[in-house]
């Protein structure tokens, strides 16, 4: 089996009193004392969950709610979940049936992206509970509760601030819900976002990085403030007590299946085969500095370089404090990784 990467989180939101057990601080404070780091127990993935036994003994079924964010291996993971749905069901994990359109004006998703329809529904200003998708989802949830079945939901579309989390939390109340939020180094994540979004952006990489900034010369990217790991964690901490972090690695799907779901049949199947990364753009053949600069629309200033590295270090420090036990941040290693990104910066 593969070592665990399921890490209990502590959420730091200074303006909320830590004594309130229903606040992110209060709930997370309790988590920090009650849950230890789930580390390298090689045998844990061999422990199969028993829904019927849980039902007999009055224990609530499990729900694993994976909320992205975007560009953290979500498509790869969802492709595995959809492709091994039957095997996962034998392991005791159920996924929603095909869901109808979630929101007018949004595309209807199917297959591995089916749960995105639910996220689209919750992104509406006032989700209507009489809407067909919610009726179907709620009916499926009720059936799973009656049977004591464990469920898994995965969509990166849950990461947007417009998602109304409260109705989702209410309908999942009969479950022991664990929210899984993926994590990728900020400077790696932000450039991955740019590579996906640049074809719809009329400006340069610099103007995209500056989008949403309220500072005259500062960099404060709009997307980083909305859907990066840390703000997503804070939003879900208002509604769920158990939040775990999933690091983006080449074995992200295996970690999720073997560690978070503890699905032995599916885990063994993945360990016998290799998982192909989905929605990954092939690396460019650009080699020279001039070509890299041209592709970016010009070199980035040293102030941008400083911001990217300092933002990454700040985020990693915050994440390190979330973990139980807290981890340390190797700033030298981060600087070396940053230098290997292949981004064009101005000489001065």
Short mmCIF file of C-alpha atoms in Angstrom, two decimals:
data_model
loop_
_atom_site.label_atom_id
_atom_site.label_comp_id
_atom_site.label_asym_id
_atom_site.label_seq_id
_atom_site.Cartn_x
_atom_site.Cartn_y
_atom_site.Cartn_z
CA UNK A 1 0.00 0.00 0.00
CA UNK A 2 0.94 3.63 -0.42
CA UNK A 3 1.56 5.94 2.55
CA UNK A 4 -1.25 8.21 3.65
CA UNK A 5 -1.48 11.88 2.73
CA UNK A 6 -4.70 12.61 4.64
CA UNK A 7 -3.96 15.50 6.95
CA UNK A 8 -6.30 17.01 9.53
CA UNK A 9 -6.50 20.79 9.16
CA UNK A 10 -6.61 23.69 11.59
CA UNK A 11 -8.23 26.79 10.17
CA UNK A 12 -6.90 30.16 11.30
CA UNK A 13 -9.40 32.99 10.94
CA UNK A 14 -8.30 35.66 13.45
CA UNK A 15 -11.49 37.73 13.45
CA UNK A 16 -13.64 34.83 14.72
CA UNK A 17 -13.49 34.04 18.46
CA UNK A 18 -11.72 30.73 19.03
CA UNK A 19 -14.16 29.82 21.79
CA UNK A 20 -17.06 29.43 19.36
CA UNK A 21 -17.18 25.72 18.56
CA UNK A 22 -19.31 26.42 15.47
CA UNK A 23 -16.81 28.82 13.93
CA UNK A 24 -13.89 27.73 11.72
CA UNK A 25 -11.52 28.41 14.59
CA UNK A 26 -13.58 26.63 17.22
CA UNK A 27 -14.32 23.55 15.12
CA UNK A 28 -10.76 23.35 13.88
CA UNK A 29 -9.39 23.85 17.38
CA UNK A 30 -11.33 20.77 18.46
CA UNK A 31 -10.07 18.88 15.43
CA UNK A 32 -6.49 19.68 16.27
CA UNK A 33 -6.78 18.00 19.66
CA UNK A 34 -8.99 15.09 18.66
CA UNK A 35 -7.34 14.02 15.40
CA UNK A 36 -3.74 13.12 14.77
CA UNK A 37 -1.87 13.11 11.50
CA UNK A 38 -2.83 10.00 9.58
CA UNK A 39 0.62 9.04 8.44
CA UNK A 40 2.32 6.02 7.00
CA UNK A 41 0.16 3.17 8.26
CA UNK A 42 0.72 0.73 5.43
CA UNK A 43 -2.10 -1.58 6.57
CA UNK A 44 -4.82 1.04 6.92
CA UNK A 45 -5.90 0.76 3.28
CA UNK A 46 -6.63 -2.94 3.86
CA UNK A 47 -9.35 -2.13 6.40
CA UNK A 48 -12.61 -2.37 4.45
CA UNK A 49 -15.52 -0.24 5.59
CA UNK A 50 -18.67 -2.24 6.40
CA UNK A 51 -21.82 -0.13 5.76
CA UNK A 52 -24.19 -2.86 7.01
CA UNK A 53 -22.27 -3.21 10.25
CA UNK A 54 -22.22 0.56 10.70
CA UNK A 55 -25.99 0.63 10.15
CA UNK A 56 -26.56 -2.18 12.68
CA UNK A 57 -24.40 -0.45 15.26
CA UNK A 58 -26.06 2.93 14.73
CA UNK A 59 -23.08 4.63 13.11
CA UNK A 60 -23.70 7.15 10.38
CA UNK A 61 -22.41 6.34 6.88
CA UNK A 62 -19.43 8.22 5.47
CA UNK A 63 -19.38 10.96 2.84
CA UNK A 64 -16.16 12.07 1.18
CA UNK A 65 -16.71 15.47 -0.44
CA UNK A 66 -13.83 16.43 -2.74
CA UNK A 67 -14.10 20.12 -3.68
CA UNK A 68 -11.07 20.70 -5.91
CA UNK A 69 -9.81 23.34 -6.38
CA UNK A 70 -9.24 23.65 -10.12
CA UNK A 71 -5.89 22.55 -11.54
CA UNK A 72 -5.03 20.13 -8.75
CA UNK A 73 -5.48 16.79 -10.51
CA UNK A 74 -9.27 16.81 -10.33
CA UNK A 75 -9.94 15.44 -13.82
CA UNK A 76 -7.47 12.60 -13.29
CA UNK A 77 -9.11 11.68 -10.00
CA UNK A 78 -12.66 11.91 -11.37
CA UNK A 79 -11.74 9.78 -14.38
CA UNK A 80 -10.57 7.05 -12.00
CA UNK A 81 -13.71 7.35 -9.85
CA UNK A 82 -15.98 7.06 -12.89
CA UNK A 83 -13.96 4.30 -14.52
CA UNK A 84 -13.99 2.15 -11.39
CA UNK A 85 -17.48 3.00 -10.14
CA UNK A 86 -18.54 -0.65 -10.04
CA UNK A 87 -15.48 -1.73 -8.11
CA UNK A 88 -15.84 1.18 -5.71
CA UNK A 89 -19.43 0.14 -5.08
CA UNK A 90 -18.20 -3.33 -4.13
CA UNK A 91 -15.85 -1.50 -1.74
CA UNK A 92 -18.90 0.21 -0.25
CA UNK A 93 -18.66 3.60 -1.98
CA UNK A 94 -21.53 4.93 -4.09
CA UNK A 95 -21.60 7.82 -6.57
CA UNK A 96 -24.61 9.81 -7.80
CA UNK A 97 -26.61 8.65 -10.83
CA UNK A 98 -26.55 10.85 -13.96
CA UNK A 99 -27.81 14.27 -12.88
CA UNK A 100 -29.84 16.69 -15.02
CA UNK A 101 -28.80 20.21 -15.97
CA UNK A 102 -27.76 22.14 -12.90
CA UNK A 103 -28.06 25.73 -14.04
CA UNK A 104 -29.40 27.44 -17.17
CA UNK A 105 -26.57 28.75 -19.28
CA UNK A 106 -24.08 26.22 -17.99
CA UNK A 107 -23.14 23.08 -19.94
CA UNK A 108 -24.66 19.76 -18.95
CA UNK A 109 -21.88 17.50 -17.68
CA UNK A 110 -21.81 13.73 -17.85
CA UNK A 111 -19.54 10.83 -16.99
CA UNK A 112 -16.57 11.77 -14.83
CA UNK A 113 -17.85 15.36 -14.54
CA UNK A 114 -21.42 14.43 -13.54
CA UNK A 115 -21.22 15.99 -10.05
CA UNK A 116 -20.34 19.36 -11.61
CA UNK A 117 -24.07 19.69 -12.41
CA UNK A 118 -24.78 19.73 -8.67
CA UNK A 119 -22.12 22.40 -8.12
CA UNK A 120 -23.60 24.50 -10.94
CA UNK A 121 -26.99 24.28 -9.23
CA UNK A 122 -25.48 25.49 -5.94
CA UNK A 123 -23.71 28.37 -7.72
CA UNK A 124 -27.06 30.03 -8.46
CA UNK A 125 -27.90 33.15 -6.43
CA UNK A 126 -30.91 31.39 -4.86
CA UNK A 127 -30.90 27.64 -5.58
CA UNK A 128 -34.51 26.45 -5.98
CA UNK A 129 -35.06 23.18 -4.05
CA UNK A 130 -37.91 22.29 -6.41
CA UNK A 131 -35.48 22.16 -9.34
CA UNK A 132 -35.23 18.70 -10.89
CA UNK A 133 -31.54 18.22 -10.16
CA UNK A 134 -31.94 18.89 -6.43
CA UNK A 135 -35.00 16.65 -6.21
CA UNK A 136 -33.11 13.81 -7.87
CA UNK A 137 -29.98 14.32 -5.78
CA UNK A 138 -31.93 14.56 -2.52
CA UNK A 139 -33.89 11.40 -3.38
CA UNK A 140 -30.63 9.55 -4.05
CA UNK A 141 -29.16 10.84 -0.79
CA UNK A 142 -32.21 9.65 1.18
CA UNK A 143 -31.93 6.20 -0.39
CA UNK A 144 -28.26 5.96 0.54
CA UNK A 145 -29.01 7.02 4.10
CA UNK A 146 -31.72 4.36 4.46
CA UNK A 147 -29.28 1.73 3.20
CA UNK A 148 -26.39 3.05 5.28
CA UNK A 149 -24.27 3.45 2.14
CA UNK A 150 -21.06 5.49 2.00
CA UNK A 151 -20.91 8.10 -0.77
CA UNK A 152 -18.22 10.03 -2.60
CA UNK A 153 -18.74 13.35 -4.42
CA UNK A 154 -16.05 15.07 -6.46
CA UNK A 155 -16.08 18.30 -8.45
CA UNK A 156 -13.69 21.23 -8.72
CA UNK A 157 -16.74 23.40 -9.41
CA UNK A 158 -17.42 23.32 -5.66
CA UNK A 159 -14.44 25.66 -5.18
CA UNK A 160 -16.13 28.89 -6.29
CA UNK A 161 -17.23 31.43 -3.66
CA UNK A 162 -20.68 31.56 -5.30
CA UNK A 163 -21.41 27.97 -4.20
CA UNK A 164 -24.13 27.93 -1.53
CA UNK A 165 -22.57 25.39 0.83
CA UNK A 166 -25.35 25.52 3.45
CA UNK A 167 -27.95 23.40 1.54
CA UNK A 168 -25.25 20.85 0.75
CA UNK A 169 -24.23 20.68 4.41
CA UNK A 170 -27.85 20.20 5.45
CA UNK A 171 -28.55 17.37 3.04
CA UNK A 172 -25.29 15.65 4.05
CA UNK A 173 -26.04 15.97 7.77
CA UNK A 174 -26.90 12.23 8.13
CA UNK A 175 -23.36 11.38 7.02
CA UNK A 176 -19.98 11.64 8.71
CA UNK A 177 -18.66 14.03 6.09
CA UNK A 178 -15.00 14.62 5.35
CA UNK A 179 -14.18 17.50 3.01
CA UNK A 180 -11.05 16.90 0.93
CA UNK A 181 -9.28 19.97 -0.46
CA UNK A 182 -6.36 19.46 -2.81
CA UNK A 183 -3.13 21.43 -2.54
CA UNK A 184 -0.48 22.50 -5.04
CA UNK A 185 2.36 24.97 -4.54
CA UNK A 186 1.01 28.43 -5.32
CA UNK A 187 3.54 29.40 -8.00
CA UNK A 188 2.99 26.07 -9.75
CA UNK A 189 -0.79 26.36 -9.47
CA UNK A 190 -1.02 29.95 -10.70
CA UNK A 191 0.95 29.22 -13.90
CA UNK A 192 -1.16 26.12 -14.52
CA UNK A 193 -4.24 28.34 -14.26
CA UNK A 194 -2.68 30.78 -16.72
CA UNK A 195 -1.92 28.04 -19.27
CA UNK A 196 -5.56 26.99 -19.24
CA UNK A 197 -7.08 30.47 -19.29
CA UNK A 198 -4.68 32.40 -21.52
CA UNK A 199 -6.50 31.56 -24.76
CA UNK A 200 -9.50 33.54 -23.55
CA UNK A 201 -7.39 36.41 -22.21
CA UNK A 202 -6.59 39.32 -24.49
CA UNK A 203 -3.67 40.62 -22.46
CA UNK A 204 -0.30 39.30 -21.33
CA UNK A 205 0.68 37.05 -18.46
CA UNK A 206 1.51 40.16 -16.43
CA UNK A 207 -1.92 41.75 -16.93
CA UNK A 208 -3.56 38.44 -16.02
CA UNK A 209 -1.51 38.22 -12.84
CA UNK A 210 -2.54 41.78 -12.00
CA UNK A 211 -6.25 41.09 -12.57
CA UNK A 212 -8.27 41.93 -9.49
CA UNK A 213 -5.46 43.85 -7.80
CA UNK A 214 -6.42 46.91 -5.80
CA UNK A 215 -2.81 48.05 -5.59
CA UNK A 216 -1.43 50.50 -8.11
CA UNK A 217 1.70 48.48 -8.80
CA UNK A 218 1.00 45.34 -6.82
CA UNK A 219 0.08 41.87 -7.92
CA UNK A 220 -2.97 40.29 -6.41
CA UNK A 221 -4.46 37.80 -8.83
CA UNK A 222 -8.25 37.54 -8.77
CA UNK A 223 -8.36 33.74 -9.01
CA UNK A 224 -5.77 33.26 -6.28
CA UNK A 225 -8.03 35.08 -3.82
CA UNK A 226 -11.03 32.94 -4.73
CA UNK A 227 -10.21 29.35 -5.50
CA UNK A 228 -6.73 28.56 -4.22
CA UNK A 229 -6.57 25.91 -1.48
CA UNK A 230 -6.46 28.24 1.53
CA UNK A 231 -9.61 30.33 0.84
CA UNK A 232 -11.53 27.18 -0.15
CA UNK A 233 -10.60 25.56 3.17
CA UNK A 234 -11.81 28.60 5.10
CA UNK A 235 -15.20 28.62 3.38
CA UNK A 236 -15.92 24.94 3.98
CA UNK A 237 -14.73 25.15 7.59
CA UNK A 238 -17.85 27.17 8.39
CA UNK A 239 -20.01 24.16 7.53
CA UNK A 240 -17.94 21.00 8.09
CA UNK A 241 -15.69 20.01 10.99
CA UNK A 242 -13.49 17.41 9.29
CA UNK A 243 -11.35 18.87 6.48
CA UNK A 244 -8.39 17.05 4.97
CA UNK A 245 -5.69 18.07 2.54
CA UNK A 246 -4.69 16.11 -0.55
CA UNK A 247 -1.30 17.03 -2.01
CA UNK A 248 -1.01 17.01 -5.78
CA UNK A 249 1.46 14.24 -6.63
CA UNK A 250 1.75 11.80 -9.56
CA UNK A 251 -0.21 9.31 -7.40
CA UNK A 252 -3.02 11.66 -6.37
CA UNK A 253 -5.76 9.21 -7.44
CA UNK A 254 -4.14 6.32 -5.59
CA UNK A 255 -3.78 8.44 -2.45
CA UNK A 256 -7.43 9.44 -2.58
CA UNK A 257 -8.71 5.88 -3.17
CA UNK A 258 -6.34 4.09 -0.79
CA UNK A 259 -6.07 6.68 1.97
CA UNK A 260 -9.25 8.73 2.05
CA UNK A 261 -11.73 6.10 0.86
CA UNK A 262 -9.80 3.08 2.14
CA UNK A 263 -11.29 1.04 -0.69
CA UNK A 264 -9.20 -2.17 -0.73
CA UNK A 265 -10.35 -3.72 -4.03
CA UNK A 266 -10.01 -0.49 -5.97
CA UNK A 267 -6.75 0.37 -4.21
CA UNK A 268 -5.26 -3.00 -5.18
CA UNK A 269 -6.43 -2.49 -8.76
CA UNK A 270 -4.74 0.92 -8.96
CA UNK A 271 -1.53 -0.41 -7.47
CA UNK A 272 -1.41 -3.02 -10.23
CA UNK A 273 -1.82 -0.47 -13.03
CA UNK A 274 -0.60 3.03 -13.81
CA UNK A 275 -2.95 6.01 -13.72
CA UNK A 276 -2.81 8.30 -16.74
CA UNK A 277 -3.04 11.98 -15.92
CA UNK A 278 -6.03 13.64 -17.57
CA UNK A 279 -6.44 17.27 -18.73
CA UNK A 280 -2.67 17.79 -18.65
CA UNK A 281 -1.22 20.00 -21.36
CA UNK A 282 1.91 18.68 -23.02
CA UNK A 283 5.04 20.68 -22.28
CA UNK A 284 5.98 23.16 -24.96
CA UNK A 285 9.00 22.70 -27.22
CA UNK A 286 10.01 26.33 -26.53
CA UNK A 287 13.63 26.35 -25.45
CA UNK A 288 15.16 29.80 -25.73
CA UNK A 289 14.62 32.64 -23.27
CA UNK A 290 13.38 34.91 -26.07
CA UNK A 291 10.74 32.39 -27.07
CA UNK A 292 9.60 31.95 -23.46
CA UNK A 293 9.36 35.75 -23.05
CA UNK A 294 7.41 36.06 -26.31
CA UNK A 295 4.94 33.38 -25.23
CA UNK A 296 4.31 35.32 -22.01
CA UNK A 297 3.86 38.62 -23.81
CA UNK A 298 7.06 39.98 -22.30
CA UNK A 299 9.28 39.35 -19.31
CA UNK A 300 7.97 39.62 -15.78
CA UNK A 301 9.55 42.16 -13.48
CA UNK A 302 11.53 41.26 -10.39
CA UNK A 303 8.66 42.61 -8.26
CA UNK A 304 6.46 39.89 -9.75
CA UNK A 305 9.11 37.29 -9.04
CA UNK A 306 9.32 38.47 -5.44
CA UNK A 307 5.53 38.44 -5.06
CA UNK A 308 5.15 34.92 -6.46
CA UNK A 309 7.80 33.46 -4.18
CA UNK A 310 6.69 35.37 -1.08
CA UNK A 311 3.03 34.48 -1.70
CA UNK A 312 3.96 30.81 -2.00
CA UNK A 313 5.99 30.91 1.22
CA UNK A 314 3.13 32.66 3.07
CA UNK A 315 0.63 30.08 1.82
CA UNK A 316 2.90 27.19 2.75
CA UNK A 317 3.39 28.62 6.23
CA UNK A 318 -0.37 28.85 6.65
CA UNK A 319 -0.80 25.28 5.41
CA UNK A 320 1.98 24.09 7.73
CA UNK A 321 0.07 25.50 10.70
CA UNK A 322 -3.08 23.72 9.52
CA UNK A 323 -1.45 20.31 9.72
CA UNK A 324 -1.44 18.12 12.78
CA UNK A 325 1.31 18.01 13.84
CA UNK A 326 2.48 21.29 12.28
CA UNK A 327 5.17 20.90 9.64
CA UNK A 328 8.07 23.15 8.72
CA UNK A 329 8.53 25.12 5.49
CA UNK A 330 11.78 24.63 3.57
CA UNK A 331 12.17 28.03 1.92
CA UNK A 332 15.43 27.03 0.21
CA UNK A 333 13.75 24.08 -1.49
CA UNK A 334 10.84 26.31 -2.55
CA UNK A 335 13.26 28.81 -4.08
CA UNK A 336 14.96 26.06 -6.06
CA UNK A 337 11.64 24.71 -7.32
CA UNK A 338 10.60 28.21 -8.26
CA UNK A 339 13.81 28.74 -10.21
CA UNK A 340 13.11 25.61 -12.24
CA UNK A 341 9.71 26.80 -13.49
CA UNK A 342 11.06 28.10 -16.79
CA UNK A 343 9.37 31.50 -16.50
CA UNK A 344 10.89 34.57 -18.16
CA UNK A 345 11.82 37.33 -15.72
CA UNK A 346 13.43 40.64 -16.63
CA UNK A 347 17.09 41.01 -15.68
CA UNK A 348 16.35 44.09 -13.59
#
